[in-house]
Coordinates of C-alpha atoms and ligand atoms in Angstrom, one line a residue:
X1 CA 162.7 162.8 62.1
X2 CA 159.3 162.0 63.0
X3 CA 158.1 158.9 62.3
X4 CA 154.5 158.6 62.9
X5 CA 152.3 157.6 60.6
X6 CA 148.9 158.9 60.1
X7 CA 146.0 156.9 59.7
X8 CA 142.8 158.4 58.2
X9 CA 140.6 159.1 60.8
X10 CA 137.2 157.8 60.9
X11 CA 138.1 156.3 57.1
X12 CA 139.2 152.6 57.6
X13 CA 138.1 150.2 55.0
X14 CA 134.4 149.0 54.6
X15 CA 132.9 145.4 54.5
X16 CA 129.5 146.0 52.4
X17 CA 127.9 142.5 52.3
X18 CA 128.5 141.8 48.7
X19 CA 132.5 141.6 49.5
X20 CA 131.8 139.4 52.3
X21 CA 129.7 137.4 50.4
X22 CA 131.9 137.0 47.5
X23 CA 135.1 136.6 50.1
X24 CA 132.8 133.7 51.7
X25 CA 132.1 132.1 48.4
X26 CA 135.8 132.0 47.5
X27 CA 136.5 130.2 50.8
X28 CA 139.6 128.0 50.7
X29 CA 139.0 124.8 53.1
X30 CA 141.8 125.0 54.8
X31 CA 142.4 126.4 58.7
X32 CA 144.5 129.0 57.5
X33 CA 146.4 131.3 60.3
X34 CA 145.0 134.3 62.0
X35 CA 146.8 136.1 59.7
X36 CA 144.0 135.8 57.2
X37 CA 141.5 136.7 60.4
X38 CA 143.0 140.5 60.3
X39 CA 141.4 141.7 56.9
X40 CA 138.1 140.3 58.9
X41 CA 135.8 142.4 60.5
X42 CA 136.0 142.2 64.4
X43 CA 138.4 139.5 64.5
X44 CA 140.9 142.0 62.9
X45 CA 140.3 143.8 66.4
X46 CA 143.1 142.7 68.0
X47 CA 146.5 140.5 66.9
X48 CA 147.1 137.1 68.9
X49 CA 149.2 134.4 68.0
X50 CA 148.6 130.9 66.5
X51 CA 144.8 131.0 65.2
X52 CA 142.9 129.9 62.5
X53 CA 141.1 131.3 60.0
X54 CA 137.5 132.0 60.7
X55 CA 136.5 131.0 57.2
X56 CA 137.8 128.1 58.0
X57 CA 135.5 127.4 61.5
X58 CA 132.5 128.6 59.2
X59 CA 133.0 126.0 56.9
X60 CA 133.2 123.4 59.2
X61 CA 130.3 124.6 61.1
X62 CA 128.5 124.6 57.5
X63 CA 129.7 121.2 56.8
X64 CA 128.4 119.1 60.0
X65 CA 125.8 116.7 59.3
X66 CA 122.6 117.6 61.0
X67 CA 119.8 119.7 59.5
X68 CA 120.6 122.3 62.6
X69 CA 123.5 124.1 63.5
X70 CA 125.8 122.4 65.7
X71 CA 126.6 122.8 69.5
X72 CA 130.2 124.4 69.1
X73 CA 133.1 124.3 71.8
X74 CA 136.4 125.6 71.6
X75 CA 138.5 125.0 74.8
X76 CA 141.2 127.1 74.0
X77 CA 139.5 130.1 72.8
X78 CA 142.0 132.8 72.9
X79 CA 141.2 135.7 71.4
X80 CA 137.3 134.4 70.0
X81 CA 137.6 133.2 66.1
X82 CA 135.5 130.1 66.5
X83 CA 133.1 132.3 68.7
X84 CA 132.6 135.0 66.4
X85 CA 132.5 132.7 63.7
X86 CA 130.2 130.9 65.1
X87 CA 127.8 133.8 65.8
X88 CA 127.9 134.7 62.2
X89 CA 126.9 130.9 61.2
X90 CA 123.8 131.4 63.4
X91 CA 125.6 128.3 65.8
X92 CA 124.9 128.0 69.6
X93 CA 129.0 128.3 71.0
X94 CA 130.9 127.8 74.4
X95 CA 134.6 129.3 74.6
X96 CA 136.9 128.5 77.5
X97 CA 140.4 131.0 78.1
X98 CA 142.2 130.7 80.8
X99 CA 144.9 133.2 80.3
X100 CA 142.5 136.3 82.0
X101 CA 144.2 139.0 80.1
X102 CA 143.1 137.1 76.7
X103 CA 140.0 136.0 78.3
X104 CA 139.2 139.8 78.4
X105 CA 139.9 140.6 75.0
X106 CA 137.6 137.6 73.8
X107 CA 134.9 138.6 75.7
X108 CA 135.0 142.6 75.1
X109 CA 135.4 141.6 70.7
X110 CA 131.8 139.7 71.6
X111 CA 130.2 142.6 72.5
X112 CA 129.7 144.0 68.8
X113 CA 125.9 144.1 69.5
X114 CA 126.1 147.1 71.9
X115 CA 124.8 150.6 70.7
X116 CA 127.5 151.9 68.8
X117 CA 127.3 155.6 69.3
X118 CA 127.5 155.1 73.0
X119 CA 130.6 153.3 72.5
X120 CA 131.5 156.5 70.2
X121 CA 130.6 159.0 72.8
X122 CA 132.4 156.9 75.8
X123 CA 135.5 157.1 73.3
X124 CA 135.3 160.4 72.2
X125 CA 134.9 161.8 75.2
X126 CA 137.8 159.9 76.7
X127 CA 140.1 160.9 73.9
X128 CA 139.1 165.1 74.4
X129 CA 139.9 164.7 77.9
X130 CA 143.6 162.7 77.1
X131 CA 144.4 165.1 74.6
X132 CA 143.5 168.4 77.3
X133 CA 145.5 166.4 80.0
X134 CA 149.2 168.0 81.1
X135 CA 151.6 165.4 80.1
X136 CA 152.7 163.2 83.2
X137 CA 154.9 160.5 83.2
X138 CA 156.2 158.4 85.8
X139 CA 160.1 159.0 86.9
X140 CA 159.5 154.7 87.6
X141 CA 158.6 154.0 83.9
X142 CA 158.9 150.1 83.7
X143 CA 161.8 148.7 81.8
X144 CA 160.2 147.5 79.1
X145 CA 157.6 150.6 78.4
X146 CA 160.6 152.5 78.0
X147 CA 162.3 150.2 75.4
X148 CA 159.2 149.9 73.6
X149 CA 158.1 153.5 73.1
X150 CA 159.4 156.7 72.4
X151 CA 159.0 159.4 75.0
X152 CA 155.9 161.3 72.9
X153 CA 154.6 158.4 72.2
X154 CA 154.4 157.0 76.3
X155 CA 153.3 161.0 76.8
X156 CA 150.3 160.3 74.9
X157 CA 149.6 156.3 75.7
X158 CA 149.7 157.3 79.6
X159 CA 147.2 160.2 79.3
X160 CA 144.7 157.6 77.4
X161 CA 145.0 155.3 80.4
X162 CA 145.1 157.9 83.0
X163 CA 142.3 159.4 81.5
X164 CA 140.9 156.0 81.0
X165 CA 141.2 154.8 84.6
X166 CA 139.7 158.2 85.8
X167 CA 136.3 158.1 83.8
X168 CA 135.7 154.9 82.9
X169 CA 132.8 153.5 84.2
X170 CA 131.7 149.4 84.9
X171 CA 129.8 149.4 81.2
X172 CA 130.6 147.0 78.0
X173 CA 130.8 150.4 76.5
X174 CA 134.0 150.9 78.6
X175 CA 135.2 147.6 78.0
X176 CA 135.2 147.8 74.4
X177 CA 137.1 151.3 75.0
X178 CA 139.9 149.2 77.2
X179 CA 140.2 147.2 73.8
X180 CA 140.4 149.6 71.8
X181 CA 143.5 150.8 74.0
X182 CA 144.8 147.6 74.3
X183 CA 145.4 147.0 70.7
X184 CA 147.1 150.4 69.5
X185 CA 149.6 149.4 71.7
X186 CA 152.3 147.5 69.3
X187 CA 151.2 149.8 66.5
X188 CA 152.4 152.9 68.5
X189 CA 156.0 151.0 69.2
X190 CA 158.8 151.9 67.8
X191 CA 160.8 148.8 67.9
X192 CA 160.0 145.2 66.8
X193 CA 156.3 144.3 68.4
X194 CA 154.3 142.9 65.5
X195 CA 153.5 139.7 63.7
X196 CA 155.8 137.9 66.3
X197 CA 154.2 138.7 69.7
X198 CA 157.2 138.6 71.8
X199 CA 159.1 142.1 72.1
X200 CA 162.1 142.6 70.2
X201 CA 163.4 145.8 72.0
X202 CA 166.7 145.7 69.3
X203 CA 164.5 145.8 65.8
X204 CA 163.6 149.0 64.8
X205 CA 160.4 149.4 62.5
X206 CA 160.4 151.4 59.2
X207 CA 156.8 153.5 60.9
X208 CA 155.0 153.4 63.7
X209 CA 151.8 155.7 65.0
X210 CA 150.5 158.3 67.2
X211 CA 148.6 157.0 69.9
X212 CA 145.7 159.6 69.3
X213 CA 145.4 159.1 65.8
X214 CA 145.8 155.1 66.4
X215 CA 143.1 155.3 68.8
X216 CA 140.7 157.1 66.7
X217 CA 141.0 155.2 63.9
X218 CA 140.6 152.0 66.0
X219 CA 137.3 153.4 67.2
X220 CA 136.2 153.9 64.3
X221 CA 137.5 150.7 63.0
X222 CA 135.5 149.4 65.2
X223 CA 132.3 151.4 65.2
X224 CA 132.4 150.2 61.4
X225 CA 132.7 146.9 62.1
X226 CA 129.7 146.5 64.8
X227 CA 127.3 148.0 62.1
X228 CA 128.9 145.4 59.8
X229 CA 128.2 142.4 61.9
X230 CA 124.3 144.0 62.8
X231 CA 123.7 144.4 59.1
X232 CA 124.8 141.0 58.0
X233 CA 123.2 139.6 60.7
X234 CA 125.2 138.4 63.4
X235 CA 123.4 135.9 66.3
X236 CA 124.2 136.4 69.6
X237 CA 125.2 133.2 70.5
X238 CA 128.1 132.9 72.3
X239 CA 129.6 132.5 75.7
X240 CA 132.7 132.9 77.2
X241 CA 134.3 131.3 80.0
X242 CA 137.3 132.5 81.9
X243 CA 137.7 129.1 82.4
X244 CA 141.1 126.4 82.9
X245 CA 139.8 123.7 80.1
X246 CA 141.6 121.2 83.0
X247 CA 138.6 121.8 85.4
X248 CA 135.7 120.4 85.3
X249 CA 133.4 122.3 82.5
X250 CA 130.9 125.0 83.7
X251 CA 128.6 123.4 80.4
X252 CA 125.9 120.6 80.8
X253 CA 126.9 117.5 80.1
X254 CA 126.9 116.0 76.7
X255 CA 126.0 119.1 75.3
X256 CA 128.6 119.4 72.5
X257 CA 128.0 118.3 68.4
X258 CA 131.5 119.7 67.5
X259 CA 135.2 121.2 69.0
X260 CA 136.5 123.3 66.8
X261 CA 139.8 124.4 68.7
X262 CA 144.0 124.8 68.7
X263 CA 145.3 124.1 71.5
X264 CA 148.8 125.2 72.6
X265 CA 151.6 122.8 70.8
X266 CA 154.4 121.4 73.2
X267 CA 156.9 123.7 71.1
X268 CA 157.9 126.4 74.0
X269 CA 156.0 128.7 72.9
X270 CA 154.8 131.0 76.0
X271 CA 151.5 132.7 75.9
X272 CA 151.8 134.4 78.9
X273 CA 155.0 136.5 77.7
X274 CA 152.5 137.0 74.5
X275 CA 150.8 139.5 76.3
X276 CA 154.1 141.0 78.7
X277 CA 153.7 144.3 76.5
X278 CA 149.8 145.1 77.3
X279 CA 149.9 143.7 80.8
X280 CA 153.1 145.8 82.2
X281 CA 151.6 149.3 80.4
X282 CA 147.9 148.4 82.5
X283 CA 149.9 147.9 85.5
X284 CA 148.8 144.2 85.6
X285 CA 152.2 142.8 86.0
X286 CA 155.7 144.8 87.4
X287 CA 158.2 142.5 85.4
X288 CA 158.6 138.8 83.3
X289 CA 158.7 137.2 86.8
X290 CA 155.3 138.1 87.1
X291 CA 154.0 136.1 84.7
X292 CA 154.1 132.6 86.4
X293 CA 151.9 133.5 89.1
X294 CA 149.6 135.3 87.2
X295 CA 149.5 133.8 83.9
X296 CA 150.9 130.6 83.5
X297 CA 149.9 128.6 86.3
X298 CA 146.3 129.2 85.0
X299 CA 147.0 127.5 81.3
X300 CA 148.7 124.2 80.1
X301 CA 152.4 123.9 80.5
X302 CA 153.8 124.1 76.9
X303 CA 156.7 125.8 77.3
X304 CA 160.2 125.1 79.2
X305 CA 159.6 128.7 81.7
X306 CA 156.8 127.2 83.3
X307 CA 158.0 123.5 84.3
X308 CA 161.4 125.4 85.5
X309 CA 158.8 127.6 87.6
X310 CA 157.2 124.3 88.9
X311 CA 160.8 122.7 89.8
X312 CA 158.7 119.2 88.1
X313 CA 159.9 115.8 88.7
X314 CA 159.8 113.9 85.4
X315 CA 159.0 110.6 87.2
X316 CA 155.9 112.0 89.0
X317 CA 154.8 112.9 85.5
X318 CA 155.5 110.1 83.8
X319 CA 153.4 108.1 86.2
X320 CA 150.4 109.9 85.8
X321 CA 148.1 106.6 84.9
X322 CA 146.1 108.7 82.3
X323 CA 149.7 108.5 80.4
X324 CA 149.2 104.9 79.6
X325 CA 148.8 104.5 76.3
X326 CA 151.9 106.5 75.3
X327 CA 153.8 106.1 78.4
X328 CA 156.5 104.1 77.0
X329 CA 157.2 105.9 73.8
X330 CA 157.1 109.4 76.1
X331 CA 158.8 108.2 78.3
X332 CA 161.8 107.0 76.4
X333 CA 161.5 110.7 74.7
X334 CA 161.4 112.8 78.1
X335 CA 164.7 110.5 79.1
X336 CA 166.1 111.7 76.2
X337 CA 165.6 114.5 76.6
X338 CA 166.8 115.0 80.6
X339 CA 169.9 113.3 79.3
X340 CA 170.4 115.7 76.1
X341 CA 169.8 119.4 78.3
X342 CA 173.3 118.4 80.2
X343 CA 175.2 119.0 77.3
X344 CA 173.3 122.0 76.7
X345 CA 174.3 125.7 78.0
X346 CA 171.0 126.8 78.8
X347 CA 169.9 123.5 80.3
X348 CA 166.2 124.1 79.3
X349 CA 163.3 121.8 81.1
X350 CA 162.0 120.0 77.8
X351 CA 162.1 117.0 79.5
X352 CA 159.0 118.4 81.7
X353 CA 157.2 120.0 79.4
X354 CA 156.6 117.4 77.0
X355 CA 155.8 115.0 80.2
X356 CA 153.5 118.0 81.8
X357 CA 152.0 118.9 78.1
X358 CA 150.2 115.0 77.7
X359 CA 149.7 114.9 81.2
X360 CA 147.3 118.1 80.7
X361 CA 146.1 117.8 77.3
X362 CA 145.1 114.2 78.8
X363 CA 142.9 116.0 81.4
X364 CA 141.2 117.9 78.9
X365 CA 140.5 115.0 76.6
X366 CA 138.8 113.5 79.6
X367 CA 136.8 116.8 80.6
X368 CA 135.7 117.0 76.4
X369 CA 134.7 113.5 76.9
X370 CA 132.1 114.0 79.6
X371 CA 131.2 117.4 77.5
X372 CA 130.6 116.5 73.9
X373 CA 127.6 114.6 72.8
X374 CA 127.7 110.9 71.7
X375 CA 129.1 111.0 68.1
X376 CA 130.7 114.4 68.2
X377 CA 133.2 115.4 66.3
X378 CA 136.5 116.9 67.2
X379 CA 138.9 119.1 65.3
X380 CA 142.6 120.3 67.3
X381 CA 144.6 122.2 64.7
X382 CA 148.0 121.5 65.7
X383 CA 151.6 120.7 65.6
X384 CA 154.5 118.1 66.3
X385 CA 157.9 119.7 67.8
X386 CA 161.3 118.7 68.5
X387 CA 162.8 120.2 71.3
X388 CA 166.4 120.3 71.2
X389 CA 166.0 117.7 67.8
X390 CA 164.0 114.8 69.7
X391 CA 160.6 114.0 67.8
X392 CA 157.6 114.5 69.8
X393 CA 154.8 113.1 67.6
X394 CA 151.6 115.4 69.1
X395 CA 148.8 114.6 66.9
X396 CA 149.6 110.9 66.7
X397 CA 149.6 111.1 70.9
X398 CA 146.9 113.2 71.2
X399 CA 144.4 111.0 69.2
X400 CA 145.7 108.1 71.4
X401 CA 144.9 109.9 74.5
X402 CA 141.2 111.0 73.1
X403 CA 140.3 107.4 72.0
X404 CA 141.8 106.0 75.5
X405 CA 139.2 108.5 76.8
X406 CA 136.3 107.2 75.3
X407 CA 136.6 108.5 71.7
X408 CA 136.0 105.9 69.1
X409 CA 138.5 107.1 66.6
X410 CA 141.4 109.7 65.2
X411 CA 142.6 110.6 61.8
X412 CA 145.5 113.1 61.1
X413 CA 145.0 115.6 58.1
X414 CA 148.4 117.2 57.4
X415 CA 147.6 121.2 56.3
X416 CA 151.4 122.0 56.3
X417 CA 155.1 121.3 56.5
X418 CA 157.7 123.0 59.1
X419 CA 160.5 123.4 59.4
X420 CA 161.4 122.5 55.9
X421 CA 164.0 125.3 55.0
X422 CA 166.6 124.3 56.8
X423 CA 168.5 128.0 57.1
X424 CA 168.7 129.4 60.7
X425 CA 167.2 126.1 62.1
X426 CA 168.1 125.0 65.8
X427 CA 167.4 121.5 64.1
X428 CA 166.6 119.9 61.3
X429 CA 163.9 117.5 62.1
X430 CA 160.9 118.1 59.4
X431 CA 157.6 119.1 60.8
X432 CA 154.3 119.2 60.2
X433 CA 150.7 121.0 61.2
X434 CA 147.3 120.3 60.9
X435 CA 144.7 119.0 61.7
X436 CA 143.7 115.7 64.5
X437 CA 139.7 115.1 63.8
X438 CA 138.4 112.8 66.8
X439 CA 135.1 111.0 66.2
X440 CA 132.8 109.3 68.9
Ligands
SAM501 C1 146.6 128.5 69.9 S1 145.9 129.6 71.1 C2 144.2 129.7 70.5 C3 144.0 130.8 69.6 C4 142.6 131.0 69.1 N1 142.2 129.9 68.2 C5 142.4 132.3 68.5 O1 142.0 132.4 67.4 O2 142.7 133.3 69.1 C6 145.7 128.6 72.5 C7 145.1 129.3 73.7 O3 144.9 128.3 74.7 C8 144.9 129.0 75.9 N2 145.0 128.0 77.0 C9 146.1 127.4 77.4 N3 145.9 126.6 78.4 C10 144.5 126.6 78.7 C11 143.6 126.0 79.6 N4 144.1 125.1 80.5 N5 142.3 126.3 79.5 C12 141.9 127.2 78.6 N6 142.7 127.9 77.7 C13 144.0 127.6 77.8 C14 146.1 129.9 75.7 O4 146.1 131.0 76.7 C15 145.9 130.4 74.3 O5 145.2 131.6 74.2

């Protein structure tokens, strides 16, 4: 039986302004998850991982003390919330992504201000020439495009990014077109791709779509949306970086009233295998060994993969002097944790990625230090973790780090517990998210 669902072509839902308005007026304060970001227009452009709301960023834009809009930074912009956010509070913002591949996808979702009938015409004319194209795929089809899609389904996806490859040209209007491919994607697989951004090649999903009809109604999604933002008025106010937060910052100095940002948490989560699927159907990567060289050696090291990859000594980390004032209390938790991952069958490198995490996160403070204004004010939503059930306390290290920096002061605002039902746990150490404000 086929499948495929149909989506209504050029008839996805509307934003008039008195819905957003309303939606705006009922804002919750809290940072939400990027969850409530996909009913959004624009941000609802493409699915990534471990947001916040961008109610939320407007808020706290709204809320900082000066008569004008603050200076905004988000070091770990992923896929844009606190930029476009930002543009719709009428704020001046800086985003840095290191991760190119997400970089990209930030950066094509800020160009909502381009003409959107050339975007139309660039898509359409793309789609006409997919849909004429003789079917061709590749006797080679990578492991993983075969697990994730049917064989009409690849038929179809290929001729889009043939097609694509053949006629695009160096314009935004082509690069909003890539997007537009990019994020069908996981909608057009079969087996389990969404909400979790990691493949799950064994799950099966109840419906999934045709990549022509996905595309088109993506388009038009989109199309819908860019009037949206021009009618509401939007500011064009952002930039984006492709940019390793580590380095020094390509911003002026003291230039910054407020970071709004969520960084990685040192909980093994790996970003670069978030974006395995997209990368391997573009060609960008040939298999998961790939993605150390041309992922993760770009971003922090929060997860176990990359320290393996980097064959780390814990005791070079751990006397990394910017360490200091946690050094003791990591330390006695990275020896607990080289000492725990010998009993352990996959032997995972949690020791080093804890160390690694601080030792990064510590570079950043420092670079936010030189970049932020006197006085600013900080906000990382983020999480604790225990690896293998030892206690890493991230916020509570983190705001040590920042005020050993030069910060004057931290304060932790719980948003959430974790870990809390205890069913299917790996451990049962109760957890906790939210969010580490940093004044000075
Ligand atoms: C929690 S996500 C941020 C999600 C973002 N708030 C959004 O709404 O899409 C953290 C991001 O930090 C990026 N990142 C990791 N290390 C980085 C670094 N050294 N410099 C800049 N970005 C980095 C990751 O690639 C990831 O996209």
């Amino acid at each position: 039986m086929n499948s495929f669902s149909q989506l209504d072509l050029f008839g996805g839902p509307q934003f008039p302004p008195d819905r957003e308005k309303a939606t705006t007026q009922r804002q919750e304060r809290r940072s939400g998850t990027f969850t409530d970001n996909m009913r959004l227009p624009i941000h609802r452009w493409f699915r990534y991982s471990a947001g916040f709301s961008a109610e939320w960023v407007e808020q706290a834009i709204k809320d900082f003390p000066s008569a004008r809009p603050p200076v905004v930074l988000d070091p770990f912009a992923g896929s844009g919330t606190t930029l476009l956010a930002a543009e719709k509070a009428g704020a001046v913002v800086y985003g840095y992504e290191s991760h190119p591949f997400v970089s990209r996808i930030a950066a094509a979702k800020l160009l909502w201000h381009l003409d959107e009938q050339r975007v139309l015409h660039a898509a359409m004319s793309l789609l006409g020439r997919a849909k004429a194209s003789k079917p061709r795929v590749p006797e080679q089809l990578p492991d993983l495009l075969a697990k994730c899609f049917t064989p009409a389904t690849i038929e179809r996806l290929l001729a889009l990014r043939d097609c694509y490859i053949e006629i695009r040209q160096e314009t935004d209007e082509w690069r909003l077109v890539w997007l537009a491919i990019t994020a069908i994607l996981r909608s057009c697989s079969h087996v389990g791709t969404a909400q979790w951004q990691y493949v799950l090649p064994n799950k099966r999903k109840a419906a999934f779509l045709d990549p022509f009809h996905a595309f088109e109604a993506k388009i038009s999604e989109m199309i819908s949306d860019m009037d949206f933002a021009k009618r509401i008025g939007f500011h064009q106010t952002a930039t984006m970086f492709s940019h390793d937060a580590r380095e020094p910052a390509p911003i002026a100095e003291h230039s910054i009233d407020l970071v709004l940002t969520s960084p990685p948490y040192p909980n093994n989560y790996d970003y670069a295998d978030a974006t395995r699927l997209e990368m391997t159907f573009w060609g960008e990567i040939a298999s998961w060994g790939d993605l150390q060289l041309t992922i993760r050696r770009f971003i922090i090291r929060s997860c176990s993969q990359h320290t393996a990859a980097e064959r780390l000594h814990l005791e070079d980390l751990l006397e990394d002097v910017t360490l200091a004032p946690i050094q003791a209390e990591l330390t006695e938790v990275c020896n607990q944790l080289a000492t725990i991952r010998m009993t352990k069958g996959g032997k995972k490198t949690y020791h080093t990625m804890v160390a690694a995490y601080f030792v990064d996160m510590a570079k950043i403070l420092m670079q936010l230090r030189v970049a932020c204004k006197p006085g600013a004010r900080l906000c990382f939503v983020v999480g604790d973790s225990a690896p293998y059930g030892i206690y890493v306390p991230a916020d509570l290290w983190l705001g040590r780090l920042a005020v050993a920096t030069g910060f004057d002061s931290f304060s932790f605002e719980k948003v959430r517990d974790r870990n809390v039902k205890w069913k299917n746990r790996k451990h049962r150490v109760p957890l906790h998210e939210g969010r580490l404000w940093i004044k000075g």
